[in-house]
């Protein structure tokens, strides 16, 4: 009996993973799972193992796949254009195995020759190399318990305290050598216990999608479907996420559907024409970032981006996407002078195609993954960014509160002596705090490009700087909305963030910085354990001003409200370095109060002006309130009280 002879295949065999419905959805802009079709997929055909390649290059006259397997010969393995004029080129190449480097050689209809990485590749060579790597996303997840319970963890009525991290510079093996990185596993082994101990509920990773230039921090991506190889393989990143979930910590990714760079191996002029970007550079070029803007009017591009958002939630169990630069997407005149942009068909400034895409994207994500969150970085007063699409909104779960961030930092930069004339700058945010589901961000953008670290934005001597920072964080964590803090802010980084090095961990030898870190830790634990601080964080009836008119002494007080009056929290802030002894405050209702956190406690490097024992509310009208209490208010400090 002779062994069955396997068939002999041509260099590229006609083969497809696309159904007619796939192509239809792709061309309608509604395909949410293109990563199962495009790219390099390990398959077996007629008993022969190999790789199926598929790429969209609608203006190409010729497309071939090349790699080490054919000595990078652009003539040996020519892909087939589909008969349906979809612009898809595809084919099966026998013998190409996992781990093989490859690129697409594309000759445009005009004769231009290009070497391009695979837009759907799951793994890339480590920069400065630029080839894609054939890979398979097989992994045995162990986070079933987390996935089954994360709806409560990621709920809008749950505490959300986010630690924003740049993986390469949180810690480095050698802070003076930016070419050496810790692996995903090594980072997880150090970062998870730290985040857990500090009380953060989520981490947000600055873009981990593959990118060629370290200095872009990941915001100029070329590999939208691949975690960066700087720290390991895609499976290593899956294990990274798995480990966070095992510790009860959510993982949010920065995602950049707004623009991409012009690197020759990337998306720009992919087949010699404007495939992914607008052809009109008034819409297609971003002057701020020297990059190119996705063409949201082209359905195939919409499917590419939609599938990419779903990809990270599906294949990597990501808990949320923080969508970068939404303002630049939805405004045609964003950062453009008059005459440098073209109005939409109604004569307005809105990019109607981008708005339509974002609405559909959010609808799709929440229909497939109702237990995740999408978070918009959007800096304008555009209506309804975090409102449902059926109400005319964009459908995001949350929106960054950029106005709060700008006003708060501007206020705290002021000399305390002058603050009494600018109290409205501090309190104005409450006037619009409930118009969106806001997240309060103190992000990486505030500690780069000459803006100085958070600590050095504060006025005064070293003690006052630290006191001011503890006071500002007190205001942040008791203000309505979820929270985001950039790495290093929690212990008072003294230098601007430098992606080439690591955080100033040496500062932890000083009791002053230890005190600040301990205070942020206790703020986190207070926030996550106190329903009044999160249960109504997006509702106007979860907040009440108690005292807003003591401009002269720069004292403000407000109530955060729980489901019952007994759960209410009283917050009193003193914006000057003068302690207020026996300060009288009018409140409604009787009962006793007890201080549960004081930013001036000596444990936090404060001066020790604290309240001990119970503070009883006396039935005596004061400042329009039915009762009064008397307490000590610390210098440049916050006292937070709960009912006994």
Coordinates of C-alpha atoms in Angstrom, one line a residue:
X1 CA 0.0 0.0 0.0
X2 CA 1.5 3.3 -1.0
X3 CA 1.1 6.6 0.8
X4 CA -1.3 9.0 -0.7
X5 CA 0.5 11.6 -2.7
X6 CA -0.2 15.2 -1.6
X7 CA -1.2 17.5 -4.5
X8 CA 1.4 20.0 -5.8
X9 CA 0.2 23.5 -5.5
X10 CA 1.3 26.6 -7.4
X11 CA 3.3 29.3 -5.5
X12 CA 0.0 31.0 -4.7
X13 CA -3.2 29.1 -4.8
X14 CA -6.6 30.7 -5.2
X15 CA -8.2 30.6 -1.7
X16 CA -10.5 32.8 0.4
X17 CA -11.9 33.2 3.8
X18 CA -14.3 35.9 2.6
X19 CA -18.0 35.1 2.0
X20 CA -20.1 37.3 -0.1
X21 CA -21.7 38.7 3.1
X22 CA -18.2 39.6 4.5
X23 CA -17.5 41.7 1.4
X24 CA -20.9 43.3 1.5
X25 CA -20.5 44.3 5.2
X26 CA -16.9 45.5 4.5
X27 CA -18.1 47.7 1.8
X28 CA -21.0 49.0 3.9
X29 CA -18.7 50.0 6.7
X30 CA -20.3 47.7 9.2
X31 CA -18.0 44.7 9.3
X32 CA -16.9 44.4 13.0
X33 CA -14.7 41.3 12.7
X34 CA -12.4 41.8 9.7
X35 CA -9.4 40.6 11.7
X36 CA -10.8 37.1 11.1
X37 CA -10.5 37.6 7.4
X38 CA -7.7 40.1 6.5
X39 CA -4.1 39.6 7.4
X40 CA -2.1 36.4 7.5
X41 CA -3.9 33.3 8.8
X42 CA -2.4 29.9 9.3
X43 CA -4.6 27.4 7.5
X44 CA -4.4 24.0 5.9
X45 CA -5.4 23.4 2.3
X46 CA -5.7 20.0 0.7
X47 CA -3.7 18.6 3.7
X48 CA -0.9 21.1 3.1
X49 CA -0.1 23.7 5.9
X50 CA 0.5 27.2 4.9
X51 CA -0.7 30.8 5.3
X52 CA -3.6 32.6 3.7
X53 CA -2.9 36.3 2.9
X54 CA -5.5 39.0 2.3
X55 CA -5.0 42.7 1.8
X56 CA -7.1 45.6 0.6
X57 CA -5.3 47.6 -2.1
X58 CA -8.0 48.9 -4.4
X59 CA -5.7 51.0 -6.6
X60 CA -3.0 48.4 -7.1
X61 CA -2.2 46.8 -10.4
X62 CA 0.0 44.1 -8.8
X63 CA 0.3 42.8 -5.3
X64 CA 2.7 40.1 -4.1
X65 CA 3.7 38.8 -0.7
X66 CA 7.5 38.5 0.1
X67 CA 9.6 37.4 3.0
X68 CA 12.4 35.2 4.1
X69 CA 10.5 32.3 2.6
X70 CA 11.2 33.5 -0.9
X71 CA 14.3 35.7 -0.3
X72 CA 12.1 38.8 -0.5
X73 CA 11.4 38.2 -4.1
X74 CA 8.5 40.4 -5.3
X75 CA 7.8 38.2 -8.3
X76 CA 7.3 34.7 -6.9
X77 CA 4.1 34.9 -4.8
X78 CA 1.6 37.1 -6.6
X79 CA -1.8 37.5 -4.9
X80 CA -5.1 37.3 -6.8
X81 CA -7.5 40.2 -7.0
X82 CA -11.0 39.2 -6.2
X83 CA -13.5 39.0 -9.0
X84 CA -16.0 41.3 -7.2
X85 CA -13.9 44.5 -7.6
X86 CA -13.7 44.8 -3.8
X87 CA -10.0 45.7 -4.0
X88 CA -9.1 42.7 -2.0
X89 CA -6.0 40.7 -3.0
X90 CA -5.7 37.2 -1.6
X91 CA -4.2 33.7 -1.9
X92 CA -2.8 30.7 -0.1
X93 CA 1.0 30.2 0.1
X94 CA 2.1 26.7 1.1
X95 CA 4.8 26.2 3.6
X96 CA 4.7 29.7 5.2
X97 CA 4.8 29.1 8.9
X98 CA 4.1 31.0 12.1
X99 CA 6.9 33.4 12.9
X100 CA 7.7 34.2 9.2
X101 CA 8.5 37.9 8.4
X102 CA 6.7 39.3 5.4
X103 CA 5.6 42.4 3.6
X104 CA 3.4 43.3 0.7
X105 CA 5.0 44.5 -2.5
X106 CA 2.5 46.8 -4.3
X107 CA 2.7 48.3 -7.7
X108 CA 0.1 51.0 -8.1
X109 CA -1.9 51.7 -11.3
X110 CA 0.5 54.5 -12.0
X111 CA 3.5 52.3 -11.7
X112 CA 4.7 53.3 -8.3
X113 CA 6.3 50.5 -6.3
X114 CA 5.8 50.2 -2.5
X115 CA 6.7 47.8 0.3
X116 CA 4.0 47.8 2.9
X117 CA 3.5 46.0 6.3
X118 CA 0.2 44.2 6.8
X119 CA -2.4 46.6 8.2
X120 CA -4.0 43.6 10.0
X121 CA -0.8 41.9 11.2
X122 CA -0.9 40.7 14.8
X123 CA 2.8 40.9 15.4
X124 CA 5.6 43.1 14.0
X125 CA 9.4 43.1 14.0
X126 CA 11.0 45.2 16.7
X127 CA 11.7 48.7 15.5
X128 CA 13.7 49.9 13.6
X129 CA 12.8 46.8 11.5
X130 CA 9.4 47.1 9.9
X131 CA 8.3 43.7 8.6
X132 CA 5.1 42.0 9.7
X133 CA 5.2 38.6 11.3
X134 CA 2.8 35.7 10.6
X135 CA 1.2 34.9 13.9
X136 CA -1.7 33.1 15.6
X137 CA -3.6 34.6 18.5
X138 CA -4.1 31.3 20.4
X139 CA -4.2 31.7 24.2
X140 CA -5.9 29.9 27.1
X141 CA -7.5 32.6 29.1
X142 CA -7.9 32.2 32.9
X143 CA -10.0 35.3 33.7
X144 CA -13.5 33.7 33.5
X145 CA -14.3 34.9 37.0
X146 CA -13.4 38.5 36.1
X147 CA -15.2 38.5 32.8
X148 CA -18.4 37.2 34.4
X149 CA -18.3 39.9 37.1
X150 CA -16.8 42.9 35.4
X151 CA -20.1 44.4 34.5
X152 CA -20.3 45.6 38.1
X153 CA -16.7 46.6 38.2
X154 CA -17.0 48.7 35.0
X155 CA -20.4 50.2 35.8
X156 CA -21.0 53.9 35.6
X157 CA -22.2 53.7 39.2
X158 CA -19.0 52.0 40.3
X159 CA -15.8 53.7 41.4
X160 CA -13.4 54.4 38.5
X161 CA -9.9 55.4 39.6
X162 CA -7.5 55.0 36.7
X163 CA -3.7 54.9 36.8
X164 CA -2.3 56.1 33.4
X165 CA 0.8 54.2 32.5
X166 CA 3.5 54.3 29.8
X167 CA 4.8 50.8 29.9
X168 CA 8.3 51.6 28.7
X169 CA 9.1 54.3 31.2
X170 CA 7.2 53.3 34.4
X171 CA 10.3 51.4 35.3
X172 CA 13.4 50.4 33.2
X173 CA 16.1 47.8 33.6
X174 CA 18.5 50.7 33.1
X175 CA 17.1 54.2 33.3
X176 CA 19.9 55.5 31.2
X177 CA 19.4 53.1 28.3
X178 CA 16.1 53.6 26.4
X179 CA 16.9 50.6 24.2
X180 CA 16.3 48.1 26.9
X181 CA 12.8 47.3 28.2
X182 CA 11.2 45.1 30.8
X183 CA 8.9 42.4 29.3
X184 CA 5.2 42.4 29.6
X185 CA 5.5 39.8 32.4
X186 CA 8.2 41.7 34.2
X187 CA 6.2 44.9 34.1
X188 CA 3.0 43.0 35.3
X189 CA 4.9 41.4 38.2
X190 CA 6.0 44.9 39.4
X191 CA 3.0 47.0 38.3
X192 CA 0.1 44.9 39.6
X193 CA 1.1 44.8 43.3
X194 CA 1.8 48.5 43.1
X195 CA -1.6 49.4 41.5
X196 CA -3.4 47.1 43.9
X197 CA -1.7 48.5 46.9
X198 CA -2.4 52.1 45.8
X199 CA -6.1 51.3 45.4
X200 CA -6.6 52.1 41.7
X201 CA -9.4 50.2 40.1
X202 CA -8.1 50.4 36.5
X203 CA -4.9 51.0 34.6
X204 CA -4.9 52.9 31.3
X205 CA -2.1 52.1 29.0
X206 CA -0.8 54.7 26.6
X207 CA -1.0 53.1 23.1
X208 CA 0.4 49.6 23.0
X209 CA -0.4 49.2 19.3
X210 CA 2.8 48.8 17.2
X211 CA 4.5 52.1 16.4
X212 CA 7.9 52.9 14.8
X213 CA 8.9 55.9 16.8
X214 CA 9.3 55.8 20.6
X215 CA 8.9 59.6 20.8
X216 CA 5.4 59.4 19.6
X217 CA 4.5 57.5 22.8
X218 CA 2.4 55.2 20.7
X219 CA 0.1 57.8 19.3
X220 CA 1.6 57.5 15.7
X221 CA 0.8 53.8 15.0
X222 CA 1.4 51.6 12.1
X223 CA 0.3 48.2 13.5
X224 CA -3.3 48.8 14.6
X225 CA -3.9 45.1 15.2
X226 CA -0.7 44.2 17.1
X227 CA 0.6 44.9 20.6
X228 CA 4.1 46.3 20.4
X229 CA 6.9 43.8 20.2
X230 CA 9.0 46.0 22.5
X231 CA 7.9 44.0 25.5
X232 CA 7.1 40.6 24.0
X233 CA 4.7 38.6 21.9
X234 CA 0.9 39.1 21.6
X235 CA 0.5 36.1 23.9
X236 CA 2.7 37.9 26.4
X237 CA 0.4 40.8 26.3
X238 CA -2.7 38.6 26.7
X239 CA -1.0 37.1 29.8
X240 CA -0.4 40.7 31.0
X241 CA -4.1 41.5 30.8
X242 CA -5.0 38.1 32.3
X243 CA -2.8 38.9 35.3
X244 CA -4.4 42.2 35.9
X245 CA -7.8 40.6 35.8
X246 CA -6.7 38.0 38.3
X247 CA -5.9 40.8 40.6
X248 CA -9.3 42.5 40.1
X249 CA -7.9 45.4 38.1
X250 CA -9.4 46.5 34.8
X251 CA -7.3 47.4 31.7
X252 CA -8.1 50.3 29.5
X253 CA -6.3 51.0 26.2
X254 CA -5.6 54.4 24.6
X255 CA -6.9 54.0 21.0
X256 CA -6.1 56.3 18.2
X257 CA -8.6 56.3 15.3
X258 CA -7.9 59.9 14.5
X259 CA -4.6 59.9 12.6
X260 CA -1.6 57.9 11.6
X261 CA 2.0 58.7 10.5
X262 CA 3.5 58.8 7.0
X263 CA 6.1 56.0 7.5
X264 CA 6.7 54.3 4.2
X265 CA 5.7 50.8 5.5
X266 CA 2.4 52.1 7.1
X267 CA -1.1 53.1 6.0
X268 CA -0.2 56.3 4.2
X269 CA -0.8 56.1 0.4
X270 CA -1.0 52.4 1.0
X271 CA -1.4 51.4 -2.7
X272 CA -0.1 54.6 -4.2
X273 CA -3.4 56.3 -3.7
X274 CA -5.1 57.8 -0.7
X275 CA -6.6 54.6 0.6
X276 CA -7.0 55.2 4.3
X277 CA -6.7 59.0 4.4
X278 CA -8.8 61.7 2.9
X279 CA -7.4 62.8 -0.5
X280 CA -8.3 66.4 0.2
X281 CA -5.5 67.5 2.6
X282 CA -7.8 70.1 4.1
X283 CA -9.4 67.1 5.7
X284 CA -6.7 64.5 5.4
X285 CA -3.7 66.1 7.0
X286 CA -3.3 67.0 10.6
X287 CA -1.0 70.1 11.0
X288 CA -0.5 69.6 14.8
X289 CA 0.9 66.1 14.6
X290 CA 2.3 66.0 11.0
X291 CA 0.1 63.0 10.4
X292 CA -2.8 61.9 8.2
X293 CA -6.5 61.6 9.1
X294 CA -8.6 58.6 8.4
X295 CA -11.2 58.9 5.6
X296 CA -14.4 58.3 7.6
X297 CA -16.5 58.7 4.5
X298 CA -15.0 55.6 3.0
X299 CA -16.9 52.5 4.2
X300 CA -13.9 50.1 4.0
X301 CA -12.0 52.5 6.3
X302 CA -14.9 52.6 8.7
X303 CA -14.9 48.8 8.8
X304 CA -11.1 48.7 9.4
X305 CA -11.5 51.0 12.4
X306 CA -14.7 49.4 13.7
X307 CA -13.1 46.0 13.6
X308 CA -10.0 47.3 15.3
X309 CA -12.0 48.6 18.2
X310 CA -13.8 45.3 18.5
X311 CA -10.5 43.4 18.1
X312 CA -8.9 44.6 21.3
X313 CA -12.1 43.9 23.3
X314 CA -12.6 40.5 21.7
X315 CA -9.1 39.0 21.4
X316 CA -7.4 40.7 24.4
X317 CA -10.4 41.0 26.9
X318 CA -9.8 44.8 27.2
X319 CA -12.2 46.5 29.6
X320 CA -12.4 49.9 27.9
X321 CA -11.1 52.1 25.1
X322 CA -10.0 55.7 25.8
X323 CA -10.5 57.2 22.3
X324 CA -7.8 59.8 21.6
X325 CA -8.3 63.2 20.0
X326 CA -12.1 63.0 19.4
X327 CA -12.3 66.8 19.1
X328 CA -10.0 66.6 16.1
X329 CA -12.1 63.9 14.5
X330 CA -15.5 65.7 14.8
X331 CA -14.4 69.2 13.9
X332 CA -13.3 70.1 10.4
X333 CA -11.8 73.3 11.6
X334 CA -9.8 71.8 14.5
X335 CA -6.5 73.6 14.7
X336 CA -7.0 75.1 11.3
X337 CA -7.1 78.7 10.2
X338 CA -9.9 80.2 8.1
X339 CA -9.6 79.0 4.5
X340 CA -7.6 75.9 5.6
X341 CA -10.8 73.8 6.0
X342 CA -13.9 73.1 4.0
X343 CA -17.4 73.3 5.6
X344 CA -19.6 70.2 5.5
X345 CA -22.6 70.0 3.1
X346 CA -24.7 72.1 5.5
X347 CA -22.1 74.8 5.8
X348 CA -21.1 73.7 9.3
X349 CA -17.8 72.8 11.0
X350 CA -18.7 69.3 12.0
X351 CA -17.2 66.3 10.3
X352 CA -20.5 64.4 9.7
X353 CA -18.7 61.2 8.5
X354 CA -16.6 61.0 11.7
X355 CA -19.6 61.7 13.9
X356 CA -21.6 59.0 12.1
X357 CA -18.7 56.5 12.5
X358 CA -18.3 57.2 16.2
X359 CA -22.0 56.7 16.8
X360 CA -22.0 53.4 15.0
X361 CA -18.8 52.3 16.7
X362 CA -20.2 52.9 20.2
X363 CA -23.5 51.2 19.3
X364 CA -21.6 48.2 18.0
X365 CA -19.2 48.0 21.0
X366 CA -22.0 48.3 23.6
X367 CA -24.1 45.7 21.8
X368 CA -21.3 43.2 21.7
X369 CA -19.6 44.1 25.0
X370 CA -22.2 45.8 27.3
X371 CA -19.8 45.5 30.3
X372 CA -17.0 47.7 28.9
X373 CA -16.6 51.5 28.7
X374 CA -15.6 53.8 25.9
X375 CA -14.1 57.1 27.0
X376 CA -13.7 60.1 24.8
X377 CA -10.9 62.6 25.0
X378 CA -12.9 65.5 23.8
X379 CA -12.1 69.1 24.7
X380 CA -15.0 71.1 23.3
X381 CA -18.6 71.7 24.3
X382 CA -19.9 69.4 21.6
X383 CA -23.4 68.1 22.6
X384 CA -23.8 64.7 24.1
X385 CA -20.4 63.0 23.7
X386 CA -21.4 60.6 26.6
X387 CA -25.1 60.5 25.8
X388 CA -26.8 57.6 24.0
X389 CA -27.1 57.9 20.3
X390 CA -30.9 57.7 20.5
X391 CA -30.7 61.0 22.3
X392 CA -28.6 62.5 19.6
X393 CA -25.3 61.8 21.5
X394 CA -22.1 60.1 20.3
X395 CA -22.7 57.2 22.6
X396 CA -19.5 57.2 24.7
X397 CA -19.6 55.9 28.2
X398 CA -17.6 58.8 29.6
X399 CA -15.8 62.0 28.5
X400 CA -12.7 63.6 29.8
X401 CA -13.5 66.8 31.7
X402 CA -10.8 69.0 30.1
X403 CA -12.4 72.3 31.4
X404 CA -12.2 71.1 35.0
X405 CA -8.5 70.1 34.5
X406 CA -7.6 73.5 32.9
X407 CA -9.5 75.6 35.4
X408 CA -8.3 73.6 38.4
X409 CA -4.6 73.7 37.5
X410 CA -4.9 77.5 36.7
X411 CA -6.4 78.1 40.1
X412 CA -3.9 76.1 42.1
X413 CA -1.0 77.7 40.3
X414 CA -2.1 81.0 41.8
X415 CA -0.5 82.5 45.0
X416 CA -3.0 81.6 47.8
X417 CA -3.2 85.3 48.7
X418 CA -4.8 86.0 45.3
X419 CA -7.2 83.0 45.2
X420 CA -10.0 84.8 46.9
X421 CA -10.6 86.8 43.8
X422 CA -10.7 83.7 41.6
X423 CA -12.9 81.3 43.5
X424 CA -15.3 81.1 40.6
X425 CA -12.5 79.4 38.6
X426 CA -12.5 76.6 41.1
X427 CA -16.3 76.3 41.4
X428 CA -17.5 76.8 37.8
X429 CA -17.1 73.2 36.9
X430 CA -20.1 72.2 39.0
X431 CA -22.3 74.4 36.7
X432 CA -21.8 71.8 33.9
X433 CA -20.5 68.8 35.8
X434 CA -23.6 66.8 35.1
X435 CA -24.1 67.6 31.4
X436 CA -21.8 64.6 30.6
X437 CA -20.5 61.5 32.3
X438 CA -17.2 63.2 33.1
X439 CA -13.8 61.6 34.0
X440 CA -11.4 64.1 35.7
X441 CA -8.0 63.7 34.1
X442 CA -4.6 64.7 35.2
X443 CA -2.9 63.0 32.4
X444 CA 0.5 62.8 30.8
X445 CA -0.3 65.8 28.6
X446 CA 0.0 68.0 31.7
X447 CA 3.6 67.1 32.6
X448 CA 5.4 67.3 29.3
X449 CA 6.6 69.9 26.8
X450 CA 7.7 72.5 29.4
X451 CA 4.5 72.3 31.5
X452 CA 6.5 71.1 34.5
X453 CA 5.6 68.2 36.8
X454 CA 2.5 68.4 38.9
X455 CA 4.3 69.2 42.1
X456 CA 6.1 72.2 40.6
X457 CA 2.9 73.7 39.3
X458 CA 2.1 74.5 42.9
X459 CA 3.2 77.8 44.5
X460 CA 5.1 78.3 47.7
X461 CA 8.0 76.5 49.4
X462 CA 8.5 72.7 49.3
X463 CA 6.0 72.2 52.2
X464 CA 3.4 74.4 50.6
X465 CA 3.8 72.7 47.2
X466 CA 3.1 69.3 48.7
X467 CA 0.3 70.7 50.8
X468 CA -1.3 72.3 47.7
X469 CA -0.9 69.1 45.8
X470 CA -2.6 67.0 48.5
X471 CA -5.4 69.7 48.6
X472 CA -5.9 69.6 44.9
X473 CA -6.0 65.8 44.9
X474 CA -8.6 66.0 47.7
X475 CA -10.7 68.3 45.6
X476 CA -10.3 65.9 42.6
X477 CA -11.3 62.8 44.4
X478 CA -14.3 64.3 46.1
X479 CA -15.5 66.2 43.0
X480 CA -18.2 64.4 41.0
X481 CA -16.9 62.2 38.2
X482 CA -14.4 59.4 37.8
X483 CA -10.7 59.9 38.2
X484 CA -7.5 59.5 36.2
X485 CA -3.9 60.2 37.4
X486 CA -0.8 59.8 35.4
X487 CA 2.1 57.7 36.8
X488 CA 4.4 59.7 39.0
X489 CA 1.8 62.2 40.0
X490 CA 0.9 60.0 43.0
X491 CA 4.3 60.6 44.7
X492 CA 5.2 64.0 43.5
X493 CA 7.5 63.5 40.5
X494 CA 10.0 66.3 40.4
X495 CA 11.0 66.2 36.8
X496 CA 8.9 66.2 33.6
X497 CA 8.0 62.8 32.3
X498 CA 10.7 61.4 30.1
X499 CA 9.7 58.5 28.0
X500 CA 13.4 57.5 27.5
X501 CA 14.0 57.1 31.2
X502 CA 11.9 56.0 34.2
X503 CA 10.0 57.7 37.0
X504 CA 11.9 59.4 39.8
X505 CA 11.7 56.4 42.1
X506 CA 14.6 57.7 44.2
X507 CA 12.2 60.3 45.7
X508 CA 10.6 57.5 47.7
X509 CA 13.5 57.8 50.2
X510 CA 12.1 61.1 51.4
X511 CA 9.3 61.3 54.0
X512 CA 7.6 64.2 52.1
X513 CA 7.1 62.1 49.0
X514 CA 6.2 59.0 51.0
X515 CA 3.5 61.1 52.7
X516 CA 2.0 62.2 49.4
X517 CA 2.0 58.7 48.0
X518 CA 0.3 57.5 51.2
X519 CA -2.3 60.2 51.0
X520 CA -3.2 59.3 47.4
X521 CA -3.4 55.7 48.5
X522 CA -5.9 56.6 51.2
X523 CA -7.8 58.9 48.9
X524 CA -8.3 55.9 46.5
X525 CA -9.4 53.7 49.3
X526 CA -11.8 56.4 50.6
X527 CA -13.2 56.9 47.1
X528 CA -13.7 53.2 46.4
X529 CA -15.2 52.4 49.8
X530 CA -17.5 55.4 50.2
X531 CA -20.7 55.1 48.1
X532 CA -21.4 58.8 48.3
X533 CA -18.3 59.5 46.3
X534 CA -19.3 57.3 43.3
X535 CA -22.9 56.0 43.4
X536 CA -24.2 59.3 42.0
X537 CA -21.0 60.6 40.4
X538 CA -22.8 61.7 37.2
X539 CA -26.1 62.9 38.9
X540 CA -26.7 66.5 40.0
X541 CA -28.5 65.3 43.1
X542 CA -25.3 63.6 44.3
X543 CA -23.8 67.0 45.1
X544 CA -24.7 70.0 47.2
X545 CA -22.8 73.2 47.9
X546 CA -22.7 73.9 51.7
X547 CA -20.6 77.0 51.7
X548 CA -19.6 79.0 48.7
X549 CA -19.4 82.6 49.8
X550 CA -16.4 82.7 52.2
X551 CA -14.2 84.3 49.6
X552 CA -12.1 86.2 52.1
X553 CA -10.9 83.1 53.9
X554 CA -10.9 81.0 50.8
X555 CA -12.9 78.2 52.3
X556 CA -15.4 76.1 50.3
X557 CA -17.5 73.3 51.5
X558 CA -19.8 70.8 49.8
X559 CA -21.7 67.6 50.4
X560 CA -21.4 64.4 48.4
X561 CA -24.6 62.4 48.8
X562 CA -25.2 58.7 49.1
X563 CA -28.5 56.8 48.8
X564 CA -29.4 57.9 52.3
X565 CA -28.6 61.0 54.4
X566 CA -26.5 58.9 56.7
X567 CA -24.1 58.1 53.9
X568 CA -23.5 61.8 53.0
X569 CA -19.9 63.0 53.1
X570 CA -18.9 66.6 54.0
X571 CA -15.8 68.1 52.3
X572 CA -14.2 71.3 53.5
X573 CA -11.3 72.9 51.7
X574 CA -9.0 75.7 52.8
X575 CA -7.2 77.3 49.9
X576 CA -4.8 79.4 52.0
X577 CA -1.8 78.5 54.3
X578 CA -3.7 79.9 57.3
X579 CA -5.2 77.4 59.7
X580 CA -8.8 78.2 60.6
X581 CA -9.4 77.3 64.3
X582 CA -13.0 77.0 65.5
X583 CA -14.4 77.6 62.0
X584 CA -18.2 77.7 62.0
X585 CA -20.0 76.0 59.2
X586 CA -23.8 76.0 58.6
X587 CA -25.3 72.7 57.6
X588 CA -28.8 71.3 57.3
X589 CA -29.7 68.5 59.7
X590 CA -28.7 67.3 63.2
X591 CA -26.4 64.5 64.3
X592 CA -22.7 64.2 64.8
X593 CA -19.8 64.1 62.3
X594 CA -16.3 62.5 62.5
X595 CA -13.3 63.3 60.4
X596 CA -12.4 60.4 58.2
X597 CA -9.5 61.9 56.2
X598 CA -7.4 65.0 56.6
X599 CA -4.7 66.1 54.1
X600 CA -2.8 67.8 56.8
X601 CA -2.3 64.7 58.9
X602 CA 1.3 64.3 59.9
X603 CA 1.3 60.9 58.3
X604 CA 1.1 62.7 55.0
X605 CA 3.8 65.2 55.8
X606 CA 1.2 67.7 57.0
X607 CA 1.3 70.0 60.0
X608 CA -1.2 68.1 62.1
X609 CA -4.2 70.4 62.2
X610 CA -6.8 67.7 62.4
X611 CA -10.2 67.1 64.1
X612 CA -10.4 64.4 66.8
X613 CA -13.5 63.1 68.4
X614 CA -17.1 63.7 67.3
X615 CA -18.3 67.1 66.0
X616 CA -21.9 67.6 67.0
X617 CA -24.3 69.7 64.9
X618 CA -26.0 72.3 67.0
X619 CA -29.5 73.4 66.2
X620 CA -28.7 77.0 65.5
X621 CA -29.4 78.8 62.2
X622 CA -26.2 79.9 60.4
X623 CA -25.6 81.1 56.9
X624 CA -29.1 80.0 55.8
X625 CA -28.7 76.5 57.3
X626 CA -30.7 75.0 60.1
X627 CA -27.6 73.8 62.1
X628 CA -24.0 74.7 62.7
X629 CA -20.8 72.8 63.4
X630 CA -17.5 74.0 64.6
X631 CA -14.3 72.5 63.4
X632 CA -10.6 73.0 62.7
X633 CA -9.7 73.6 59.0
X634 CA -6.0 72.8 58.1
X635 CA -3.8 75.2 56.2
X636 CA -3.8 74.4 52.5
X637 CA -5.8 71.4 53.5
X638 CA -8.9 69.4 53.2
X639 CA -11.0 67.8 55.9
X640 CA -13.4 65.1 54.9
X641 CA -16.1 64.1 57.4
X642 CA -18.8 61.4 57.6
X643 CA -21.8 61.0 59.9
X644 CA -21.3 59.0 63.0

